[in-house]
Structures are given as structure tokens and as C-alpha cells.
PDB file of C-alpha atoms in Angstrom:
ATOM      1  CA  UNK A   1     -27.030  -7.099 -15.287  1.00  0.00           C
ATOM      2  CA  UNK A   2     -25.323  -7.500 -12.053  1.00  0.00           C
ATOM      3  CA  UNK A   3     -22.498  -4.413 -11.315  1.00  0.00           C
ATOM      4  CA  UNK A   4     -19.184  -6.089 -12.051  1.00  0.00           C
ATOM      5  CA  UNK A   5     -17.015  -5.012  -9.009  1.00  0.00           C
ATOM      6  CA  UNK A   6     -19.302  -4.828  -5.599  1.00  0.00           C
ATOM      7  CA  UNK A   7     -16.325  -4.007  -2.991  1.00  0.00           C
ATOM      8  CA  UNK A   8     -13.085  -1.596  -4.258  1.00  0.00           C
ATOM      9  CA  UNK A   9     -10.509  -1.589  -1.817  1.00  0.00           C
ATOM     10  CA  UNK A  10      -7.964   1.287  -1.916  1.00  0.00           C
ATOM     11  CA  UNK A  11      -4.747   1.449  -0.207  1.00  0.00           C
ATOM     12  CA  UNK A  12      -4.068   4.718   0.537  1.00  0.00           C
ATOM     13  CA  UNK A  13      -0.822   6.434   2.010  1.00  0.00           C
ATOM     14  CA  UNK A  14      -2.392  10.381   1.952  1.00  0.00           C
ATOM     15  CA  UNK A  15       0.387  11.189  -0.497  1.00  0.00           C
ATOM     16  CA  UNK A  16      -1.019  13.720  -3.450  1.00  0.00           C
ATOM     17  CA  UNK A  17      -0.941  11.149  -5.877  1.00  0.00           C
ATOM     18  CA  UNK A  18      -3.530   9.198  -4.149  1.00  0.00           C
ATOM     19  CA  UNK A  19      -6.200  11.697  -5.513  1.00  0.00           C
ATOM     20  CA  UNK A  20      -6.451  10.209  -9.295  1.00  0.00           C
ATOM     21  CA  UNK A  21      -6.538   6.937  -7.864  1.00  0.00           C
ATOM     22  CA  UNK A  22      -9.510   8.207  -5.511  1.00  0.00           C
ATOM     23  CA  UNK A  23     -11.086  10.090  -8.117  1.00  0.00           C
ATOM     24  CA  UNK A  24     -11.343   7.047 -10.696  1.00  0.00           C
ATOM     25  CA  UNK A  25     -12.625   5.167  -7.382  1.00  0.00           C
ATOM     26  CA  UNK A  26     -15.106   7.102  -6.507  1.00  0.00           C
ATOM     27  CA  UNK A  27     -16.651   6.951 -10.132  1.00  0.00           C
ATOM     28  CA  UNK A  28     -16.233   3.118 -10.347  1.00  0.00           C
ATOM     29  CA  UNK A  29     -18.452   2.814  -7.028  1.00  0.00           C
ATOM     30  CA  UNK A  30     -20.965   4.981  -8.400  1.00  0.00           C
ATOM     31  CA  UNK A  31     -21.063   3.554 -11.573  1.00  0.00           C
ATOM     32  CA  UNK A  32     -21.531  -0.272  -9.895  1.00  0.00           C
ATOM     33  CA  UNK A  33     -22.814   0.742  -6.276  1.00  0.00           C
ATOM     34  CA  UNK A  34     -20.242  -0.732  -5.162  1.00  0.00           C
ATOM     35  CA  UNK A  35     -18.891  -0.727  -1.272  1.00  0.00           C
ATOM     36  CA  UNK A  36     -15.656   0.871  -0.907  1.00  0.00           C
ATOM     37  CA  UNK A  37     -12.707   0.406   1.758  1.00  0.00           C
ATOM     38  CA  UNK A  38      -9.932   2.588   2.159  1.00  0.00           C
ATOM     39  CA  UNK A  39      -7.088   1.253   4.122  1.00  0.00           C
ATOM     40  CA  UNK A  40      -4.290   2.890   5.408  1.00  0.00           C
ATOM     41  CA  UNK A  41      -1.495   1.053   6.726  1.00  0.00           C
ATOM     42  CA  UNK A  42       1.159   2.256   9.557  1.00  0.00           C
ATOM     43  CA  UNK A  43       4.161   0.029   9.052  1.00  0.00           C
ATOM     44  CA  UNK A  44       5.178  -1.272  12.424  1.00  0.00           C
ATOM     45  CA  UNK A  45       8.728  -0.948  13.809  1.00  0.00           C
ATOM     46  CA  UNK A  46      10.385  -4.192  14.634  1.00  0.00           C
ATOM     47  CA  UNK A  47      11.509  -3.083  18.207  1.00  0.00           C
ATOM     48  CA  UNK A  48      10.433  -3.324  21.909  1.00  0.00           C
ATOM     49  CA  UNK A  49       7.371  -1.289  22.363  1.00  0.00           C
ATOM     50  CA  UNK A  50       7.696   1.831  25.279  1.00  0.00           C
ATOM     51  CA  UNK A  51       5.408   4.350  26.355  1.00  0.00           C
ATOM     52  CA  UNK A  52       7.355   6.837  23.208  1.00  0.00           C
ATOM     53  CA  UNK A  53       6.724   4.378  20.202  1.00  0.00           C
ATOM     54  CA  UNK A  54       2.538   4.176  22.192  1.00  0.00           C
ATOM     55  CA  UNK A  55       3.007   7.752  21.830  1.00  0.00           C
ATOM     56  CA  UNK A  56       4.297   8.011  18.003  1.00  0.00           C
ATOM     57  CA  UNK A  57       1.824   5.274  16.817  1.00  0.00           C
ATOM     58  CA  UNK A  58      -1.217   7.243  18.922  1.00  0.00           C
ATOM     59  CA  UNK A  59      -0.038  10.038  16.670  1.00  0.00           C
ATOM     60  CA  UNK A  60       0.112   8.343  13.375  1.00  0.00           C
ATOM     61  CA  UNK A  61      -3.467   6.276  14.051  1.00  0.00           C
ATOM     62  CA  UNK A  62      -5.218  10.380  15.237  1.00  0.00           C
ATOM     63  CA  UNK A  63      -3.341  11.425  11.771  1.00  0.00           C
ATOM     64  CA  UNK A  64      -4.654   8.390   9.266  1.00  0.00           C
ATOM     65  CA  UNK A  65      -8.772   8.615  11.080  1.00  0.00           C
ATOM     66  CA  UNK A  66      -9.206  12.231   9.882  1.00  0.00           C
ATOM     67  CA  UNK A  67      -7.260  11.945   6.672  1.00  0.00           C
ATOM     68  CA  UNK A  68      -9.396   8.122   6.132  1.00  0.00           C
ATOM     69  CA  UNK A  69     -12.198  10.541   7.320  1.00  0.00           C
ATOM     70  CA  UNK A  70     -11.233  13.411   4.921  1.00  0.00           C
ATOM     71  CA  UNK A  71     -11.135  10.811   2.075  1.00  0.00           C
ATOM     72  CA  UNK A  72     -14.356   9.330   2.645  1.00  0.00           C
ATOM     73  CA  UNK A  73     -16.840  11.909   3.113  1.00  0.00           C
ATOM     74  CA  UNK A  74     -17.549  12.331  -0.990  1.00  0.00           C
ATOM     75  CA  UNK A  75     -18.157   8.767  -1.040  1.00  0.00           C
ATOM     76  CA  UNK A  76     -20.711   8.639   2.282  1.00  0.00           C
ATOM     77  CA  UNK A  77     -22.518  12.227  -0.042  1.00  0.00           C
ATOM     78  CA  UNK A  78     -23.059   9.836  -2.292  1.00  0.00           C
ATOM     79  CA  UNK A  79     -24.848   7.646  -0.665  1.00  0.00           C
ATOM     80  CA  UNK A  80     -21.981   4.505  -1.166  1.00  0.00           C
ATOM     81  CA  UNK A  81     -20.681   2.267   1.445  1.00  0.00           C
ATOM     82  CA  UNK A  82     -17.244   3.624   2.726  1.00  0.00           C
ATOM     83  CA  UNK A  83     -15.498   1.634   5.188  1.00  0.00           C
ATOM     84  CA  UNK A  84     -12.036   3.253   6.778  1.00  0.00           C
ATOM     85  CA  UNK A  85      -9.785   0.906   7.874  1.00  0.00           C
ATOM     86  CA  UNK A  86      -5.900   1.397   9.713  1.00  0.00           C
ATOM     87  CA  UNK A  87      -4.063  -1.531   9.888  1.00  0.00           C
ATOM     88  CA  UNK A  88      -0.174  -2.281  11.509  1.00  0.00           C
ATOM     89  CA  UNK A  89       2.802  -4.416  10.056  1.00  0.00           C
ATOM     90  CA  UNK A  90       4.270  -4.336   6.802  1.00  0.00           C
ATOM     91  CA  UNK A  91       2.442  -2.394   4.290  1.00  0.00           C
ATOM     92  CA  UNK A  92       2.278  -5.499   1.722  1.00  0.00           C
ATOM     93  CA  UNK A  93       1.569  -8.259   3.673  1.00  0.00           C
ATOM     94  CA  UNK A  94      -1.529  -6.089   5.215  1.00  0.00           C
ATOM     95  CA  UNK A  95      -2.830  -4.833   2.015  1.00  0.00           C
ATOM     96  CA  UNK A  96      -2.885  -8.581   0.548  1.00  0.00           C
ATOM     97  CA  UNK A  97      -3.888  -9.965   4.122  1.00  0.00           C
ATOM     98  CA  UNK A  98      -6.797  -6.899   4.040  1.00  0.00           C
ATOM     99  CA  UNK A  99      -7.929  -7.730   0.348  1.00  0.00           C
ATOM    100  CA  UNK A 100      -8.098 -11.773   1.365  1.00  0.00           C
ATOM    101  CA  UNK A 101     -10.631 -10.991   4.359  1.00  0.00           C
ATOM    102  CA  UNK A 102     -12.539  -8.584   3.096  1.00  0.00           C
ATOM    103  CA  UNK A 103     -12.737 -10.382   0.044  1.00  0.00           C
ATOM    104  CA  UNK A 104     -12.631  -7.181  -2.328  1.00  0.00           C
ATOM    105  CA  UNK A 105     -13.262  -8.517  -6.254  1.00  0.00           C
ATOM    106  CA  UNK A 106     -10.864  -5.118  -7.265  1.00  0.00           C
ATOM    107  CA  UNK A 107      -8.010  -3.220  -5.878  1.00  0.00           C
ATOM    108  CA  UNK A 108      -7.275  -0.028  -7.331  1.00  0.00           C
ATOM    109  CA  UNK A 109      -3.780   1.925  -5.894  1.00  0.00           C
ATOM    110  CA  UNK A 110      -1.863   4.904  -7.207  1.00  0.00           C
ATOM    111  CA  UNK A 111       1.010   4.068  -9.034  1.00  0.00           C
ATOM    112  CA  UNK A 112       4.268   5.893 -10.736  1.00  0.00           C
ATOM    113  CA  UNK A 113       5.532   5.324 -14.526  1.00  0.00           C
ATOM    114  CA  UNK A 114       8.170   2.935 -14.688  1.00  0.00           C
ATOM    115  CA  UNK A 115      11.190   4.114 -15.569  1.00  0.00           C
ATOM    116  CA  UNK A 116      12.725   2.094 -17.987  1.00  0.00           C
ATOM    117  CA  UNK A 117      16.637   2.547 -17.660  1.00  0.00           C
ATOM    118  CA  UNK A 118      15.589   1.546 -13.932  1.00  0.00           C
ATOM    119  CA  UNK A 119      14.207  -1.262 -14.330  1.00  0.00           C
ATOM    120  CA  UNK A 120      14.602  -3.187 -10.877  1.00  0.00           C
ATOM    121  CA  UNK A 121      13.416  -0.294  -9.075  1.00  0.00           C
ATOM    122  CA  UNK A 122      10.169  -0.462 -10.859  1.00  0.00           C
ATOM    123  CA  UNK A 123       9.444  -4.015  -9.941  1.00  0.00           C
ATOM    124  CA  UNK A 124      10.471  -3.588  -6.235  1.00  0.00           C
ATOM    125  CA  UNK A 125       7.497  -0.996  -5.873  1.00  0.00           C
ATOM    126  CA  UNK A 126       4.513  -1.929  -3.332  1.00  0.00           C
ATOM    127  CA  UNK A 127       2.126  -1.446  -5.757  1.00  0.00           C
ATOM    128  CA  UNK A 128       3.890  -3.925  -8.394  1.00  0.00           C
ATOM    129  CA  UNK A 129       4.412  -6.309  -5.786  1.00  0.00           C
ATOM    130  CA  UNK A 130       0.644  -5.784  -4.302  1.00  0.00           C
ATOM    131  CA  UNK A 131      -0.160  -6.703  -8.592  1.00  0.00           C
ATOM    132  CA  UNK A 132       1.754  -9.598  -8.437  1.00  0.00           C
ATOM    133  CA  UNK A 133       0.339 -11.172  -5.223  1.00  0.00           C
ATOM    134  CA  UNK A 134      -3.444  -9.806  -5.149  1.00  0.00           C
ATOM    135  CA  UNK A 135      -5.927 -12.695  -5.730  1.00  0.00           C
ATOM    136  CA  UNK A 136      -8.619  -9.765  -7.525  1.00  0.00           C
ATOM    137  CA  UNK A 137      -7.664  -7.463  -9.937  1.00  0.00           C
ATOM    138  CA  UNK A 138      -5.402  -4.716  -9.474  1.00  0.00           C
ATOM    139  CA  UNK A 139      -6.060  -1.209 -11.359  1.00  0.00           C
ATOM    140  CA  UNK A 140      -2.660   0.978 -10.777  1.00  0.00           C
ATOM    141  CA  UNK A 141      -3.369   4.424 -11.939  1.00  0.00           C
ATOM    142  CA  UNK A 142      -0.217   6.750 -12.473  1.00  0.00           C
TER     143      UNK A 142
END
């Protein structure tokens, strides 16, 4: 029997609650062999570009290749495929841009319980609006 998912993509934002969503991840490319991504995306600043914003986004790119790094290295022990990707723009057209050319057959992204006197906030969250948009199947783990 063929492994059902062969490429997990995993956007990632180095926040604590990324770990479950790693952790269940990591377990699902083990389980299929699958090839992994983990993409990190700076959201870009709609303004002029200067040698200060070079500066700030040099920063932010040196921060997201160790932490994409950091992430990674159980993945590479195992013996998976681990690509670490950094993309700029806004962080849900480049996480449904990223899943269309890499043509990943699952996403899996952390996620928060809804809160339901709130309702409107819940659906304006990226990773609800990644669900609603993703051509593969999204697993949101809160």
C-alpha cells in the first residue's frame, strides 16, 4: 500500500504552539516517509524599501534560518526529507501560493479553539482562512 500523504507542508511562525503541530508532523512523516517542508513566512511591509527595512528584513530572514534550522534537525535524524523554506508577502497568499507549487497532498498548522461567543474572530484566523482556500487537506491542531 502506497503511504497516503508523501509531502506535509507546515507553516510555521516559531510561536510555542507550533510544537504540537510539529510533533504530530514529525510522526505523520515517519509513519508515511513522507517529505516535509516547513515554511516560514515574513510578511512584507507595503512601503518604499531603504537600506533600514534591508536591515530589519536581513534580521528577520538570519532569525527564521536557525529557528527553520532548529525545527528541522529531528526530522533530517530521522532520516526524512526536510525542506526549509522563507518566503515574503502576505502570510496567506504565500502559504496557499507555497502549497500550489510545491504541490503538498496535506497541510498541517497550529491552530487555537474557537471561541464561540466570538465567533467572527474565529473565522478571520490565518489558519481558518488557509482551510478554506488550501486545494489539499488541512489538519489544524489546537
Amino acid at each position: 500500500m502506497l503511504p497516503r500523504f508523501q509531502h506535509i507542508l507546515v507553516p510555521v511562525d516559531f510561536a510555542e504552539k507550533n510544537l504540537a503541530a510539529i510533533d504530530l508532523v514529525f510522526d505523520l512523516a515517519v509513519t508515511n516517509r513522507a517529505r516535509v517542508t516547513l515554511l516560514h513566512v515574513i510578511e512584507s511591509i507595503d512601503v518604499e524599501p531603504d537600506a533600514e527595512l534591508d536591515r530589519f528584513y536581513e534580521k528577520l530572514q538570519t532569525r527564521a534560518d536557525s529557528e527553520l534550522e532548529r525545527l528541522s534537525q529531528r526530522f533530517v535524524a530521522a532520516g526524512l526529507v526536510v525542506d526549509r523554506k522563507t518566503r515574503y508577502g502576505k502570510r496567506l497568499t504565500e502559504i496557499v501560493n507555497d502549497i500550489i507549487e510545491r504541490k503538498a497532498d496535506l497541510v498541517v498548522m497550529s491552530s487555537h479553539k474557537p471561541d464561540l461567543t466570538k465567533p467572527l474572530q474565529t473565522w478571520a484566523t490565518l489558519s481558518y482562512q488557509v482551510s478554506v482556500l488550501c486545494p489539499c487537506p488541512v489538519l489544524l491542531v489546537k
